[in-house]
Amino acid sequence: MSFTLSVPLTKGQAVGFFLPGFSSVAAFQGQTLLGALGPLFGASFSSECQTPRLNVFLTADAVVAANTSVSLVLPPSAGLLLPVEGVGAGANVTALFRFEVLPCGFNPIGNLTASLLRFATPRAGARSALNLTLVPTMAVGAFDALRLRLPCFSGPGEGTAFVGPRYVGEWVGSYPAASVVIHFTTDVARPGQAL
């Protein structure tokens, strides 16, 4: 997360981020943050209110000067969980500082409303082409990527690439935890359109 305040930030002051639909493995308090200024900050998360809230607060005896760009990273170990339904471009993600609520920019995160994996040769132990059909809730375009995990599958070997009409794929794992990453080279789907 990144923010710039027009006033100085002093010890104990916090910036709150309202994250609708987010949850956590467990509520946390005093979570250490990463980034250049990360050691000066801590974070807490609570989903007890109507809208879950992540608070980022200055813990050090320091002052962050006005107009300082602050970029912080909440590590995955904190246990913050994204909404199962994704975070659409129209989500009401906001920040709160000194009783002023401001809209936040963010990268939308989509989800799939349907998925289907079919096998050209549906026989155990046989080599088979995989046909994957997905229906995303967001547009899927050039430079977007999809990772497909195939537990207990074996493939041609890690690093093996394959090319399709609108994508480039690569095997990035092998048995027993095979995975394929597909990088789209052109716009392939609108929201609700199968790809």
mmCIF file of C-alpha atoms in Angstrom:
data_model
loop_
_atom_site.group_PDB
_atom_site.id
_atom_site.type_symbol
_atom_site.label_atom_id
_atom_site.label_comp_id
_atom_site.label_asym_id
_atom_site.label_seq_id
_atom_site.Cartn_x
_atom_site.Cartn_y
_atom_site.Cartn_z
ATOM 1 C CA MET A 1 0.000 0.000 0.000
ATOM 2 C CA SER A 2 1.167 3.519 -0.733
ATOM 3 C CA PHE A 3 0.016 6.853 0.561
ATOM 4 C CA THR A 4 1.146 10.468 0.879
ATOM 5 C CA LEU A 5 -0.226 12.723 3.608
ATOM 6 C CA SER A 6 -0.305 16.498 3.396
ATOM 7 C CA VAL A 7 0.500 16.745 7.129
ATOM 8 C CA PRO A 8 3.189 15.078 9.282
ATOM 9 C CA LEU A 9 2.460 11.662 10.801
ATOM 10 C CA THR A 10 3.542 11.187 14.415
ATOM 11 C CA LYS A 11 3.847 8.179 16.730
ATOM 12 C CA GLY A 12 0.519 6.458 17.363
ATOM 13 C CA GLN A 13 -1.311 8.087 14.457
ATOM 14 C CA ALA A 14 -2.927 5.681 12.033
ATOM 15 C CA VAL A 15 -4.253 5.493 8.505
ATOM 16 C CA GLY A 16 -7.183 3.114 8.219
ATOM 17 C CA PHE A 17 -8.072 1.180 5.077
ATOM 18 C CA PHE A 18 -11.645 -0.111 4.769
ATOM 19 C CA LEU A 19 -11.511 -3.391 2.821
ATOM 20 C CA PRO A 20 -15.003 -4.735 2.061
ATOM 21 C CA GLY A 21 -15.144 -8.533 1.913
ATOM 22 C CA PHE A 22 -11.607 -9.071 3.231
ATOM 23 C CA SER A 23 -10.964 -11.361 6.185
ATOM 24 C CA SER A 24 -8.019 -12.813 8.027
ATOM 25 C CA VAL A 25 -6.906 -16.142 9.394
ATOM 26 C CA ALA A 26 -6.997 -14.403 12.800
ATOM 27 C CA ALA A 27 -7.217 -10.792 13.903
ATOM 28 C CA PHE A 28 -3.738 -9.347 14.259
ATOM 29 C CA GLN A 29 -2.212 -6.384 16.016
ATOM 30 C CA GLY A 30 1.303 -4.941 15.841
ATOM 31 C CA GLN A 31 2.155 -6.785 12.610
ATOM 32 C CA THR A 32 5.550 -5.682 11.279
ATOM 33 C CA LEU A 33 5.475 -4.199 7.782
ATOM 34 C CA LEU A 34 7.997 -4.395 4.976
ATOM 35 C CA GLY A 35 9.315 -1.614 2.737
ATOM 36 C CA ALA A 36 11.814 1.211 3.176
ATOM 37 C CA LEU A 37 9.767 2.760 6.010
ATOM 38 C CA GLY A 38 8.258 -0.565 7.140
ATOM 39 C CA PRO A 39 10.261 -0.812 10.389
ATOM 40 C CA LEU A 40 8.640 2.455 11.558
ATOM 41 C CA PHE A 41 5.096 1.074 11.175
ATOM 42 C CA GLY A 42 2.842 -1.618 12.529
ATOM 43 C CA ALA A 43 -0.534 -2.906 11.352
ATOM 44 C CA SER A 44 -3.680 -4.313 12.877
ATOM 45 C CA PHE A 45 -6.739 -5.876 11.270
ATOM 46 C CA SER A 46 -10.258 -6.181 12.580
ATOM 47 C CA SER A 47 -13.339 -7.601 10.897
ATOM 48 C CA GLU A 48 -15.616 -6.896 13.869
ATOM 49 C CA CYS A 49 -17.092 -3.777 12.264
ATOM 50 C CA GLN A 50 -19.473 -3.763 9.324
ATOM 51 C CA THR A 51 -16.544 -3.192 6.956
ATOM 52 C CA PRO A 52 -13.220 -4.911 7.766
ATOM 53 C CA ARG A 53 -10.465 -2.411 8.509
ATOM 54 C CA LEU A 54 -6.685 -2.532 8.229
ATOM 55 C CA ASN A 55 -4.957 0.099 10.382
ATOM 56 C CA VAL A 56 -1.410 1.160 9.634
ATOM 57 C CA PHE A 57 0.151 3.137 12.469
ATOM 58 C CA LEU A 58 3.479 4.787 13.197
ATOM 59 C CA THR A 59 5.116 2.889 16.079
ATOM 60 C CA ALA A 60 8.551 4.505 16.180
ATOM 61 C CA ASP A 61 9.543 7.694 17.957
ATOM 62 C CA ALA A 62 9.769 9.410 14.618
ATOM 63 C CA VAL A 63 7.879 11.839 12.461
ATOM 64 C CA VAL A 64 7.074 11.143 8.835
ATOM 65 C CA ALA A 65 7.228 14.552 7.176
ATOM 66 C CA ALA A 66 4.293 15.941 5.220
ATOM 67 C CA ASN A 67 4.259 15.001 1.527
ATOM 68 C CA THR A 68 6.450 11.939 2.111
ATOM 69 C CA SER A 69 5.514 9.032 -0.127
ATOM 70 C CA VAL A 70 5.068 5.975 2.114
ATOM 71 C CA SER A 71 5.076 2.504 0.517
ATOM 72 C CA LEU A 72 4.487 -0.437 2.832
ATOM 73 C CA VAL A 73 3.972 -4.164 2.328
ATOM 74 C CA LEU A 74 1.831 -6.322 4.579
ATOM 75 C CA PRO A 75 3.508 -9.744 4.363
ATOM 76 C CA PRO A 76 1.443 -12.848 3.524
ATOM 77 C CA SER A 77 2.351 -14.237 6.970
ATOM 78 C CA ALA A 78 -0.091 -11.682 8.470
ATOM 79 C CA GLY A 79 -2.912 -13.882 7.169
ATOM 80 C CA LEU A 80 -5.005 -11.250 5.366
ATOM 81 C CA LEU A 81 -7.392 -13.029 2.967
ATOM 82 C CA LEU A 82 -8.810 -11.566 -0.231
ATOM 83 C CA PRO A 83 -12.562 -11.887 -0.800
ATOM 84 C CA VAL A 84 -13.581 -15.166 -2.432
ATOM 85 C CA GLU A 85 -15.610 -13.243 -5.022
ATOM 86 C CA GLY A 86 -12.667 -10.988 -5.886
ATOM 87 C CA VAL A 87 -12.444 -7.199 -5.662
ATOM 88 C CA GLY A 88 -14.202 -5.529 -8.577
ATOM 89 C CA ALA A 89 -13.198 -2.195 -10.077
ATOM 90 C CA GLY A 90 -16.248 -0.598 -8.433
ATOM 91 C CA ALA A 91 -15.484 -1.831 -4.899
ATOM 92 C CA ASN A 92 -15.723 0.780 -2.157
ATOM 93 C CA VAL A 93 -12.122 0.616 -0.882
ATOM 94 C CA THR A 94 -11.430 3.744 1.165
ATOM 95 C CA ALA A 95 -8.854 5.238 3.523
ATOM 96 C CA LEU A 96 -9.518 7.119 6.754
ATOM 97 C CA PHE A 97 -7.179 9.698 8.257
ATOM 98 C CA ARG A 98 -8.189 12.294 10.850
ATOM 99 C CA PHE A 99 -11.910 11.653 10.237
ATOM 100 C CA GLU A 100 -11.599 12.229 6.500
ATOM 101 C CA VAL A 101 -12.593 9.323 4.243
ATOM 102 C CA LEU A 102 -10.893 9.196 0.848
ATOM 103 C CA PRO A 103 -11.307 6.756 -2.064
ATOM 104 C CA CYS A 104 -8.354 4.414 -2.671
ATOM 105 C CA GLY A 105 -6.994 3.288 -5.983
ATOM 106 C CA PHE A 106 -6.343 -0.455 -6.219
ATOM 107 C CA ASN A 107 -5.776 -3.286 -8.662
ATOM 108 C CA PRO A 108 -9.054 -5.135 -9.205
ATOM 109 C CA ILE A 109 -8.897 -8.863 -8.529
ATOM 110 C CA GLY A 110 -11.370 -11.010 -10.360
ATOM 111 C CA ASN A 111 -12.699 -14.452 -9.888
ATOM 112 C CA LEU A 112 -14.271 -17.168 -11.965
ATOM 113 C CA THR A 113 -17.994 -17.869 -12.090
ATOM 114 C CA ALA A 114 -17.431 -21.171 -13.877
ATOM 115 C CA SER A 115 -14.565 -23.434 -14.805
ATOM 116 C CA LEU A 116 -14.408 -26.739 -16.619
ATOM 117 C CA LEU A 117 -11.431 -28.984 -17.329
ATOM 118 C CA ARG A 118 -11.902 -31.667 -19.988
ATOM 119 C CA PHE A 119 -9.501 -34.368 -21.119
ATOM 120 C CA ALA A 120 -9.129 -35.285 -24.810
ATOM 121 C CA THR A 121 -8.213 -38.834 -23.706
ATOM 122 C CA PRO A 122 -10.235 -39.514 -20.534
ATOM 123 C CA ARG A 123 -8.268 -42.563 -19.391
ATOM 124 C CA ALA A 124 -6.147 -42.891 -16.233
ATOM 125 C CA GLY A 125 -2.410 -42.888 -16.927
ATOM 126 C CA ALA A 126 -2.892 -41.797 -20.564
ATOM 127 C CA ARG A 127 -1.329 -38.771 -22.235
ATOM 128 C CA SER A 128 -4.060 -36.265 -22.917
ATOM 129 C CA ALA A 129 -4.606 -32.739 -24.139
ATOM 130 C CA LEU A 130 -6.349 -30.576 -21.551
ATOM 131 C CA ASN A 131 -9.222 -28.307 -22.575
ATOM 132 C CA LEU A 132 -9.855 -25.576 -20.020
ATOM 133 C CA THR A 133 -12.934 -23.342 -20.126
ATOM 134 C CA LEU A 134 -13.220 -20.383 -17.741
ATOM 135 C CA VAL A 135 -15.794 -17.625 -17.245
ATOM 136 C CA PRO A 136 -14.156 -14.637 -15.490
ATOM 137 C CA THR A 137 -15.953 -11.806 -13.698
ATOM 138 C CA MET A 138 -13.428 -9.334 -15.117
ATOM 139 C CA ALA A 139 -11.921 -8.588 -18.511
ATOM 140 C CA VAL A 140 -8.912 -10.746 -19.371
ATOM 141 C CA GLY A 141 -6.423 -9.076 -21.652
ATOM 142 C CA ALA A 142 -2.881 -8.949 -22.911
ATOM 143 C CA PHE A 143 -0.262 -9.443 -20.171
ATOM 144 C CA ASP A 144 -2.768 -11.058 -17.759
ATOM 145 C CA ALA A 145 -1.765 -14.476 -16.466
ATOM 146 C CA LEU A 146 -3.481 -17.527 -15.055
ATOM 147 C CA ARG A 147 -1.940 -20.297 -12.969
ATOM 148 C CA LEU A 148 -3.515 -23.733 -13.123
ATOM 149 C CA ARG A 149 -2.460 -26.159 -10.383
ATOM 150 C CA LEU A 150 -2.705 -29.830 -11.296
ATOM 151 C CA PRO A 151 -1.975 -31.928 -8.203
ATOM 152 C CA CYS A 152 -0.808 -35.497 -8.945
ATOM 153 C CA PHE A 153 -0.444 -34.745 -12.681
ATOM 154 C CA SER A 154 2.797 -35.118 -14.566
ATOM 155 C CA GLY A 155 3.723 -33.065 -17.581
ATOM 156 C CA PRO A 156 6.515 -32.633 -20.092
ATOM 157 C CA GLY A 157 8.858 -31.117 -17.511
ATOM 158 C CA GLU A 158 9.407 -27.838 -15.753
ATOM 159 C CA GLY A 159 10.223 -24.984 -18.124
ATOM 160 C CA THR A 160 8.571 -26.610 -21.156
ATOM 161 C CA ALA A 161 6.659 -23.961 -23.123
ATOM 162 C CA PHE A 162 3.686 -24.194 -25.451
ATOM 163 C CA VAL A 163 2.054 -21.588 -27.668
ATOM 164 C CA GLY A 164 -1.594 -21.062 -28.572
ATOM 165 C CA PRO A 165 -3.338 -18.508 -30.744
ATOM 166 C CA ARG A 166 -3.800 -16.004 -27.872
ATOM 167 C CA TYR A 167 -1.437 -17.215 -25.181
ATOM 168 C CA VAL A 168 1.962 -18.595 -24.242
ATOM 169 C CA GLY A 169 2.085 -21.255 -21.554
ATOM 170 C CA GLU A 170 4.804 -22.816 -19.453
ATOM 171 C CA TRP A 171 4.987 -25.780 -17.110
ATOM 172 C CA VAL A 172 6.335 -24.368 -13.833
ATOM 173 C CA GLY A 173 6.071 -27.419 -11.623
ATOM 174 C CA SER A 174 6.263 -31.157 -11.900
ATOM 175 C CA TYR A 175 4.784 -34.228 -10.259
ATOM 176 C CA PRO A 176 3.344 -34.344 -7.620
ATOM 177 C CA ALA A 177 2.543 -30.608 -7.759
ATOM 178 C CA ALA A 178 2.412 -29.764 -11.463
ATOM 179 C CA SER A 179 1.383 -26.237 -12.465
ATOM 180 C CA VAL A 180 0.918 -24.425 -15.731
ATOM 181 C CA VAL A 181 1.122 -20.648 -16.123
ATOM 182 C CA ILE A 182 -0.698 -19.168 -19.110
ATOM 183 C CA HIS A 183 0.248 -15.644 -20.233
ATOM 184 C CA PHE A 184 -2.306 -14.033 -22.539
ATOM 185 C CA THR A 185 -0.883 -12.146 -25.522
ATOM 186 C CA THR A 186 -4.062 -10.341 -26.552
ATOM 187 C CA ASP A 187 -7.436 -9.358 -25.083
ATOM 188 C CA VAL A 188 -9.309 -12.648 -24.737
ATOM 189 C CA ALA A 189 -12.511 -12.098 -22.740
ATOM 190 C CA ARG A 190 -14.947 -9.524 -21.408
ATOM 191 C CA PRO A 191 -16.588 -9.999 -17.994
ATOM 192 C CA GLY A 192 -18.898 -13.016 -18.159
ATOM 193 C CA GLN A 193 -17.484 -14.240 -21.472
ATOM 194 C CA ALA A 194 -16.009 -17.728 -21.594
ATOM 195 C CA LEU A 195 -12.358 -18.095 -22.542
#
